[in-house]
CSV table of C-alpha atoms in Angstrom, one decimal:
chain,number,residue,atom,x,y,z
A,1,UNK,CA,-0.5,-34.6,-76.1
A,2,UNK,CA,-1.0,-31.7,-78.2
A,3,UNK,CA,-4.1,-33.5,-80.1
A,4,UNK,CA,-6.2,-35.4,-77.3
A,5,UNK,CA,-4.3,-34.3,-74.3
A,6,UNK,CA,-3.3,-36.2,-71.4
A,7,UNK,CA,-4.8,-39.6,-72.4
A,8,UNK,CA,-4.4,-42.7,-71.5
A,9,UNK,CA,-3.3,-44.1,-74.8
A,10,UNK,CA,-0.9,-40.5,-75.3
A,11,UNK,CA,0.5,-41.4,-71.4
A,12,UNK,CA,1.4,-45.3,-73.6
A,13,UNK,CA,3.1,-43.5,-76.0
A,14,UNK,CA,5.2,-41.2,-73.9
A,15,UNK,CA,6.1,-44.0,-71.5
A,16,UNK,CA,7.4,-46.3,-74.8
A,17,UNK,CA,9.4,-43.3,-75.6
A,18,UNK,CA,10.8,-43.1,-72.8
A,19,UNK,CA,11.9,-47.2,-72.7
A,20,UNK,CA,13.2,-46.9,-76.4
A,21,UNK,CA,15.3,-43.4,-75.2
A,22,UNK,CA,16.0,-42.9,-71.5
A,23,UNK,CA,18.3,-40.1,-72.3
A,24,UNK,CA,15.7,-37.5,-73.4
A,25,UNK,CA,13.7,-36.3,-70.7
A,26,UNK,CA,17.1,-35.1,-68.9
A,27,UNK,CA,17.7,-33.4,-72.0
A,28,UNK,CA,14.0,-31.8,-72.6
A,29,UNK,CA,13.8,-31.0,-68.9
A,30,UNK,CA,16.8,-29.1,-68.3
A,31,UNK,CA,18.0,-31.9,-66.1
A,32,UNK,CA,21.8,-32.0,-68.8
A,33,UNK,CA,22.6,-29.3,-71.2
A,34,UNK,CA,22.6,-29.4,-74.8
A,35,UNK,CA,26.3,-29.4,-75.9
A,36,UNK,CA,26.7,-26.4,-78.5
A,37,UNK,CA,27.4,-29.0,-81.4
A,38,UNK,CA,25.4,-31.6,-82.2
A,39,UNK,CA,27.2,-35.1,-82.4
A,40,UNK,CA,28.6,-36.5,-85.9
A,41,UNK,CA,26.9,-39.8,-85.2
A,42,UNK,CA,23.7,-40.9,-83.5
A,43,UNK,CA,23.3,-44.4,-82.5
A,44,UNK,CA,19.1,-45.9,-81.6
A,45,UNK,CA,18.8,-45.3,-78.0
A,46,UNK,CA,22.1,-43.6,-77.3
A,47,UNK,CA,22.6,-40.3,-75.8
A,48,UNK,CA,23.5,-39.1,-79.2
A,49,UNK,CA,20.0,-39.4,-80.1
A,50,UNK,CA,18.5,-38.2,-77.2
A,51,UNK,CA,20.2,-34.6,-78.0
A,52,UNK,CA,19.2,-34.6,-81.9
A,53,UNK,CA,15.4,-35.1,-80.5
A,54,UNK,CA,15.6,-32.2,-78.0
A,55,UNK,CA,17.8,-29.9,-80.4
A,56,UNK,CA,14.7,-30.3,-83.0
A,57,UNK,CA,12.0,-30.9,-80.9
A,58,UNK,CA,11.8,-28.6,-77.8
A,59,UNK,CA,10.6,-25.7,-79.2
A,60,UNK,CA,7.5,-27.0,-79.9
A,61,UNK,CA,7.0,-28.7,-76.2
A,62,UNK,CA,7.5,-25.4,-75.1
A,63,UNK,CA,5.2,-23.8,-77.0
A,64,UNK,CA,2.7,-26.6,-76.2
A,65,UNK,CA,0.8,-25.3,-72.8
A,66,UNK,CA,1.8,-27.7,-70.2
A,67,UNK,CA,3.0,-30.6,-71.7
A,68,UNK,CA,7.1,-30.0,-70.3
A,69,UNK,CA,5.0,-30.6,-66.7
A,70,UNK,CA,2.9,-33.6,-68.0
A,71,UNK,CA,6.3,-35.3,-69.9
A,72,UNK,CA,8.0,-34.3,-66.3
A,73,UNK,CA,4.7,-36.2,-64.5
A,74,UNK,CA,4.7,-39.1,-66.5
A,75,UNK,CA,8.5,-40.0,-65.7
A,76,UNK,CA,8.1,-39.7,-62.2
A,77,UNK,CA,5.7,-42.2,-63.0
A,78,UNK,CA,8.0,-44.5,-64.9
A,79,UNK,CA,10.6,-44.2,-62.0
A,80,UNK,CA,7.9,-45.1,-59.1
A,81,UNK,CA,6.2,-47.8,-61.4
A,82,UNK,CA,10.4,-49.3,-62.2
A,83,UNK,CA,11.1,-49.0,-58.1
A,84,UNK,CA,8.0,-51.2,-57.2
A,85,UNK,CA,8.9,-53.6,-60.0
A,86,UNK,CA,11.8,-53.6,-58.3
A,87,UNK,CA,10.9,-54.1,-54.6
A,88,UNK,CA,8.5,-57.0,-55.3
A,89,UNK,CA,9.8,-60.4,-54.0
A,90,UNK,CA,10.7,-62.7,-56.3
């Protein structure tokens, strides 16, 4: 996002992040608190992991004009794009 911006192929990316970790936007958006120590062991995909990415990694979405709103806009549109997966008849 910082590079090229709000993409296509950077909106990919972010939405694969989110499907490999679905623990870290609550994390990088405020939505659960960082516990004050970070945990012994991280698993792939675990919590864990998700708080070891935001302890290193927020500063520089902060510092990165607008992309805390576009990460918070593109999972809104992984949640409305996983409820109409859902409501489809099989």
């Amino acid at each position: 996002f910082r590079r090229e911006g709000d993409t296509r192929r950077v909106r990919k990316r972010l939405k694969a992040a989110f499907e490999t970790n679905h623990h870290v936007p609550a994390y990088m958006l405020g939505g659960k608190r960082l516990p004050k120590r970070l945990p012994q062991y991280i698993g792939l995909g675990d919590e864990n992991e998700a708080v070891a990415y935001a302890v290193e990694n927020v500063p520089a979405w902060i510092h990165t004009s607008g992309a805390l709103r576009w990460m918070l806009e593109v999972m809104e549109e992984v949640l409305q794009d996983r409820q109409d997966r859902q409501a489809r008849p099989i």
